[in-house]
Short mmCIF file of C-alpha atoms in Angstrom, two decimals:
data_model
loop_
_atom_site.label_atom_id
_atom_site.label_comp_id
_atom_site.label_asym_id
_atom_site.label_seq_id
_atom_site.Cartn_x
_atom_site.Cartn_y
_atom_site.Cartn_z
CA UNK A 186 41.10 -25.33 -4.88
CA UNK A 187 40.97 -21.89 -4.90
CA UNK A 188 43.94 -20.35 -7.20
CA UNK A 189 46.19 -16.78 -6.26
CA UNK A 190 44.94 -13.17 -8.40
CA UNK A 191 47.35 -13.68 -10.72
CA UNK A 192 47.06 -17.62 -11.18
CA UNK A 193 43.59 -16.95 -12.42
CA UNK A 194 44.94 -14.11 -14.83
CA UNK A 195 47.52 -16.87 -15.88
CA UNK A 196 44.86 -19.38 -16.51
CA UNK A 197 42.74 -16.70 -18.43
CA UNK A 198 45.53 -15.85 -20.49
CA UNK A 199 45.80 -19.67 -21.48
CA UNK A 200 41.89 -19.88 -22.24
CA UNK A 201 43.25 -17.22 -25.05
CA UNK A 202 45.06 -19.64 -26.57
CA UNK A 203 41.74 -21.65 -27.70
CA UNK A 204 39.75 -18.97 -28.07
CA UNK A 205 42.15 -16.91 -29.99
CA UNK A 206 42.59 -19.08 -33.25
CA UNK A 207 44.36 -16.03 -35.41
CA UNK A 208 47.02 -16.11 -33.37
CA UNK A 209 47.65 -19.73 -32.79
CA UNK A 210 46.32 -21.52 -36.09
CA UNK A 211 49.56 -21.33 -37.59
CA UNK A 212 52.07 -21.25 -34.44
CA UNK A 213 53.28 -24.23 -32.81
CA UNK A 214 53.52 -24.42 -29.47
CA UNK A 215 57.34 -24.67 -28.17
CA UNK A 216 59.79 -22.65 -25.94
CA UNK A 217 60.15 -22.68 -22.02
CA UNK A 218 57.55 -22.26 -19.70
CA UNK A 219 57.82 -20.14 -16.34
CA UNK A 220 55.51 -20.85 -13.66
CA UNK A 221 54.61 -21.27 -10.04
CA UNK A 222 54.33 -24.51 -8.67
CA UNK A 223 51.24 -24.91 -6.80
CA UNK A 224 52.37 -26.80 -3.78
CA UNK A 225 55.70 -27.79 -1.77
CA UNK A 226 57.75 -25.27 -3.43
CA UNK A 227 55.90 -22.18 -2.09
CA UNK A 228 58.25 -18.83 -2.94
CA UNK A 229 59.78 -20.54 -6.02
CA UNK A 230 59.59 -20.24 -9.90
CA UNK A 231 59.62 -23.00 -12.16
CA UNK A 232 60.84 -23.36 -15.84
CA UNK A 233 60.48 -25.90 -18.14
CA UNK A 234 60.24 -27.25 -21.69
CA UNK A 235 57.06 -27.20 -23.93
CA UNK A 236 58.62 -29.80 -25.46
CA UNK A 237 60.68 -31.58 -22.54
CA UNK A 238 57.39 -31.84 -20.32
CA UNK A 239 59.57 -33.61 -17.20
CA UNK A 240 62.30 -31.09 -17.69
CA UNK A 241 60.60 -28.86 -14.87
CA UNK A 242 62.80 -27.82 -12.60
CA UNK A 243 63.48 -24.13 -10.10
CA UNK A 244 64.27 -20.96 -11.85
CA UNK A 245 64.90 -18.73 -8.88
CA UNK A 246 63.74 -18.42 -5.12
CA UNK A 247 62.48 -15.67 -3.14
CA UNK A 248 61.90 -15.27 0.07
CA UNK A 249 57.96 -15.05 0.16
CA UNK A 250 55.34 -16.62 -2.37
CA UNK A 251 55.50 -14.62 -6.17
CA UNK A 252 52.30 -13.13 -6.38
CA UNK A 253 52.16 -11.77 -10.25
CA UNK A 254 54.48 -12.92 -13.00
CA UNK A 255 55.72 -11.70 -16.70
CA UNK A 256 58.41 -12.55 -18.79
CA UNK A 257 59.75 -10.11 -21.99
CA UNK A 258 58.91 -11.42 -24.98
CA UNK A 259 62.30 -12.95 -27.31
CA UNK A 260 64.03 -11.27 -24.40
CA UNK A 261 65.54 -12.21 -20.75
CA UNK A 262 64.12 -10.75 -18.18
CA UNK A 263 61.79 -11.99 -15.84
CA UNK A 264 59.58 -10.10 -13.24
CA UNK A 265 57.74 -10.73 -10.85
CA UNK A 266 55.96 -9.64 -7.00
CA UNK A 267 56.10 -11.10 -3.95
CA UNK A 268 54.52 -9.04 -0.01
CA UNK A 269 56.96 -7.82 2.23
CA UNK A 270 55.83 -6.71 6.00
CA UNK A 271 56.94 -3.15 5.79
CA UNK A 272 52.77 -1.89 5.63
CA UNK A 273 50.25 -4.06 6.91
CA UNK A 274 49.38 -4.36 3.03
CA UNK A 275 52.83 -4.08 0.45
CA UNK A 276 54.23 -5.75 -2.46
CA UNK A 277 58.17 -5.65 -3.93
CA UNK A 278 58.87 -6.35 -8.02
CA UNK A 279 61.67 -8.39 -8.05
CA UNK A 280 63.91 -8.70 -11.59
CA UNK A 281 65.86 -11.83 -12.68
CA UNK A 282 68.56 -11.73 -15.81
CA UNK A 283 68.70 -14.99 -17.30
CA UNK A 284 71.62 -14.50 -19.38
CA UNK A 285 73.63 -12.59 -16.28
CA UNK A 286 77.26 -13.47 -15.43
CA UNK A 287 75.84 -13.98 -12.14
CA UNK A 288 72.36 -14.29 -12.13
CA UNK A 289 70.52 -13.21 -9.11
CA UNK A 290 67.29 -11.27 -8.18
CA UNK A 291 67.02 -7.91 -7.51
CA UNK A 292 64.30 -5.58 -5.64
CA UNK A 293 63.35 -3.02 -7.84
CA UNK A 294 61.04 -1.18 -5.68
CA UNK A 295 62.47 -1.52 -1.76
CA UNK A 296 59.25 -1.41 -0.39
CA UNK A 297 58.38 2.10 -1.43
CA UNK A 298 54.90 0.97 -2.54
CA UNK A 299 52.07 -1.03 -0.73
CA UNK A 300 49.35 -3.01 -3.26
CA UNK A 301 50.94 -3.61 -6.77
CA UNK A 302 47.75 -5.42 -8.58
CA UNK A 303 49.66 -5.56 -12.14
CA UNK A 304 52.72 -5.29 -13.77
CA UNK A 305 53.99 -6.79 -17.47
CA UNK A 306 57.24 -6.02 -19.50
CA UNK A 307 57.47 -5.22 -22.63
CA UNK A 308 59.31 -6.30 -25.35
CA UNK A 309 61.93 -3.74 -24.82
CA UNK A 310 62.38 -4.11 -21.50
CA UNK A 311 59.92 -1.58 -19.89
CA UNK A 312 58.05 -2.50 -16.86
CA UNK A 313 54.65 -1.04 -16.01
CA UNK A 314 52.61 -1.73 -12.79
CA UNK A 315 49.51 -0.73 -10.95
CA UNK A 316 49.31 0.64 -7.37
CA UNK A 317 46.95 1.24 -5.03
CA UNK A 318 48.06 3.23 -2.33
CA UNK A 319 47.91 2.44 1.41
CA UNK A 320 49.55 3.87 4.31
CA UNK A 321 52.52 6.74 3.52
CA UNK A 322 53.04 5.40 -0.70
CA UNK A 323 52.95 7.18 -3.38
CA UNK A 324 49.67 7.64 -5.36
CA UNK A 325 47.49 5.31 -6.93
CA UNK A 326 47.85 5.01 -10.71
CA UNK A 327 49.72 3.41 -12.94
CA UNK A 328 53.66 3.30 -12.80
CA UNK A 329 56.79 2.71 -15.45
CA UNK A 330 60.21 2.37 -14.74
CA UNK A 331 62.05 2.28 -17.94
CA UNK A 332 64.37 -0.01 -19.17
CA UNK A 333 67.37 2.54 -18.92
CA UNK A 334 66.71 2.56 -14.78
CA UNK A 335 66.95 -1.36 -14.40
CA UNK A 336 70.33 -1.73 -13.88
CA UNK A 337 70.38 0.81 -11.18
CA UNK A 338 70.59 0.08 -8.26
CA UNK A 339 67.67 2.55 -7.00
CA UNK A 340 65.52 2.54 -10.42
CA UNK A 341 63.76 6.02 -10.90
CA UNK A 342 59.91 4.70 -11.01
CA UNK A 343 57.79 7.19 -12.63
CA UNK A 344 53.84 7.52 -12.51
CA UNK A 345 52.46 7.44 -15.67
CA UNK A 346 48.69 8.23 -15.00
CA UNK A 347 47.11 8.74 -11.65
CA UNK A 348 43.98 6.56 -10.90
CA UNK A 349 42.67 3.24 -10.11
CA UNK A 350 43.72 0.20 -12.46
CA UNK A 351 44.16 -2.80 -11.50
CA UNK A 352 45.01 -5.78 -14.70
CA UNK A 353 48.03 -4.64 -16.91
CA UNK A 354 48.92 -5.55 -20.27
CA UNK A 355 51.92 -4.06 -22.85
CA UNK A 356 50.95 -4.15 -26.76
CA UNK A 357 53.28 -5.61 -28.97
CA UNK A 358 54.78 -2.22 -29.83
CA UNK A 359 55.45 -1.10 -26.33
CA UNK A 360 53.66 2.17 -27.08
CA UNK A 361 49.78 1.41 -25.58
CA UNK A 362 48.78 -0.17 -22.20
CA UNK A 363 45.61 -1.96 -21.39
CA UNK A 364 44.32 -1.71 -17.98
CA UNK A 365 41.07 -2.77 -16.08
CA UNK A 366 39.70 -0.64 -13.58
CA UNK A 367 36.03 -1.37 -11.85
CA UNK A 368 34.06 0.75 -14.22
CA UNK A 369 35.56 -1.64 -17.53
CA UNK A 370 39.19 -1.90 -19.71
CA UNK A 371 40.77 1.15 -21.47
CA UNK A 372 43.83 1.73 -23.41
CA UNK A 373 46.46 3.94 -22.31
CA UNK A 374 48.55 5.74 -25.08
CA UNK A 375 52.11 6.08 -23.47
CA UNK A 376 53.25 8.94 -26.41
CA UNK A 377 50.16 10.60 -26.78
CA UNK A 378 48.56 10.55 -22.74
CA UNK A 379 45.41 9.52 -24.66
CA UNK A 380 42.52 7.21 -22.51
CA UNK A 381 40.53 5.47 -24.84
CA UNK A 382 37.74 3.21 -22.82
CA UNK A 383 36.57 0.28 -24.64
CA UNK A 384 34.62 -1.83 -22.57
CA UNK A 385 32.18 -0.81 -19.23
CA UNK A 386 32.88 -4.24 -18.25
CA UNK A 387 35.31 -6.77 -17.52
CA UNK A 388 39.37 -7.39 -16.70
CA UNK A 389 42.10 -9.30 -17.37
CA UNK A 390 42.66 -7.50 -20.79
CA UNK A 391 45.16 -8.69 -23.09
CA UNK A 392 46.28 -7.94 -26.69
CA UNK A 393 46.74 -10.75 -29.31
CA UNK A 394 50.74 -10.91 -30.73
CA UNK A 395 50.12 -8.85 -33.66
CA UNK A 396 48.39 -5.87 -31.62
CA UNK A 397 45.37 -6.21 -33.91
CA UNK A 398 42.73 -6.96 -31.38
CA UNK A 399 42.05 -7.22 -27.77
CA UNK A 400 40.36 -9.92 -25.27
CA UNK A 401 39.16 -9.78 -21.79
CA UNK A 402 36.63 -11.08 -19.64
CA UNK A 403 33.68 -10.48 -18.11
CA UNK A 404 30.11 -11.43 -16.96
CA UNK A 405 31.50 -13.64 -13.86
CA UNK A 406 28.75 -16.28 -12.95
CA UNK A 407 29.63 -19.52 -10.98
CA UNK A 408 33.89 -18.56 -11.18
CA UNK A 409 33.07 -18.60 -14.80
CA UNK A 410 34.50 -15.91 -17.11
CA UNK A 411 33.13 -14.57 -20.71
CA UNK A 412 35.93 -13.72 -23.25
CA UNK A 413 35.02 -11.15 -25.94
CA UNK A 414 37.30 -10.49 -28.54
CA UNK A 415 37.62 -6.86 -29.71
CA UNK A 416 39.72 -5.05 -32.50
CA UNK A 417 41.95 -2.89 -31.21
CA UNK A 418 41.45 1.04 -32.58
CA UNK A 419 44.62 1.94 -31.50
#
């Protein structure tokens, strides 16, 4: 069955797990789980136990099917996409406070943007996210609303660098982003404004917990991905 964009990413990001043994040869694998079920429960999200497997059970409801996912790291905020019918193409980032009085989802973005291909959070609470414009949005490039804006209720969203990306990552540090485009994966520098292009291939970039190195894929042949493993130089 063929899986959603950011299901494969998802599943990718798992495959890091066994291919990236200096970040899991000492770490055991426990904590809670946030996920999209694949069938039935169409615009939900899921939580469970790593170590309660049958303790699945809905984390929040939207009203259309999430379509890209991340969760803060040691944190409580959860974000995610979902289309809404404003453009012909459009997608909404949606927020959810686990430890609220009275938690509930909000729109972030009101349907001021049409294709969001990306977004992550970082450990601080920052949220970036890639755009392609269609239609009367703003420009395509990569946007960050800070974690200052999100309890706003308009969020200013500001664009960070102008140009195509698609695949988003945060480092550890929350002060470099990773990004695919179609000509390979790069490194943004948030402080400095510095592109530093690493790869003429590939997606799906992500950086292991330390910040140390980086992995993405590439070479696609048969749905199959390559993952090369790269120290990071930033």
């Amino acid at each position: 069955m063929e899986m959603r964009p950011f299901k494969k990413i998802k599943y990718f990001l798992i495959c890091l797990a066994i291919f990236f043994p200096f970040a899991t040869a000492q770490a055991k694998l426990t904590g809670e789980v946030i996920f999209a079920p694949p069938i039935d429960a169409f615009n939900e999200l899921w939580v469970t136990d790593v170590e309660k497997a049958r303790d699945d059970r809905p984390f929040f409801k939207l009203e259309r099917s999430p379509e890209g996912l991340a969760v803060q790291t040691n944190g409580n905020l959860v974000v995610t996409t979902t289309s809404h019918d404003q453009l012909m193409f459009g997608n909404d980032i949606y927020l959810f406070d686990k430890e609220a009085d009275f938690p509930k989802v909000r729109d972030l973005t009101r349907q001021q943007f049409s294709l969001i291909w990306g977004l992550d959070i970082s450990q601080n609470g920052d949220i970036v996210f890639t755009h392609e414009r269609t239609g009367p949005a703003p420009a395509t490039g990569i946007y960050l609303i800070p974690k200052r804006e999100l309890k706003k209720l308009r969020p200013k969203v500001h664009l960070v660098k102008a140009g195509e990306a698609y695949t988003v990552e945060w480092s550890p540090n929350g002060k470099q982003i990773a990004y695919s485009t179609s000509d390979g994966v790069c490194i943004f520098n948030i402080l400095t404004q510095e592109v530093l292009q690493i790869s003429r291939d590939g997606g799906c970039p992500a950086f292991s917990p330390d910040g140390r190195y980086i992995a993405f894929a590439h070479g696609r042949w048969a749905n199959t991905y390559k993952i090369e493993v790269i120290l990071s130089k930033t």
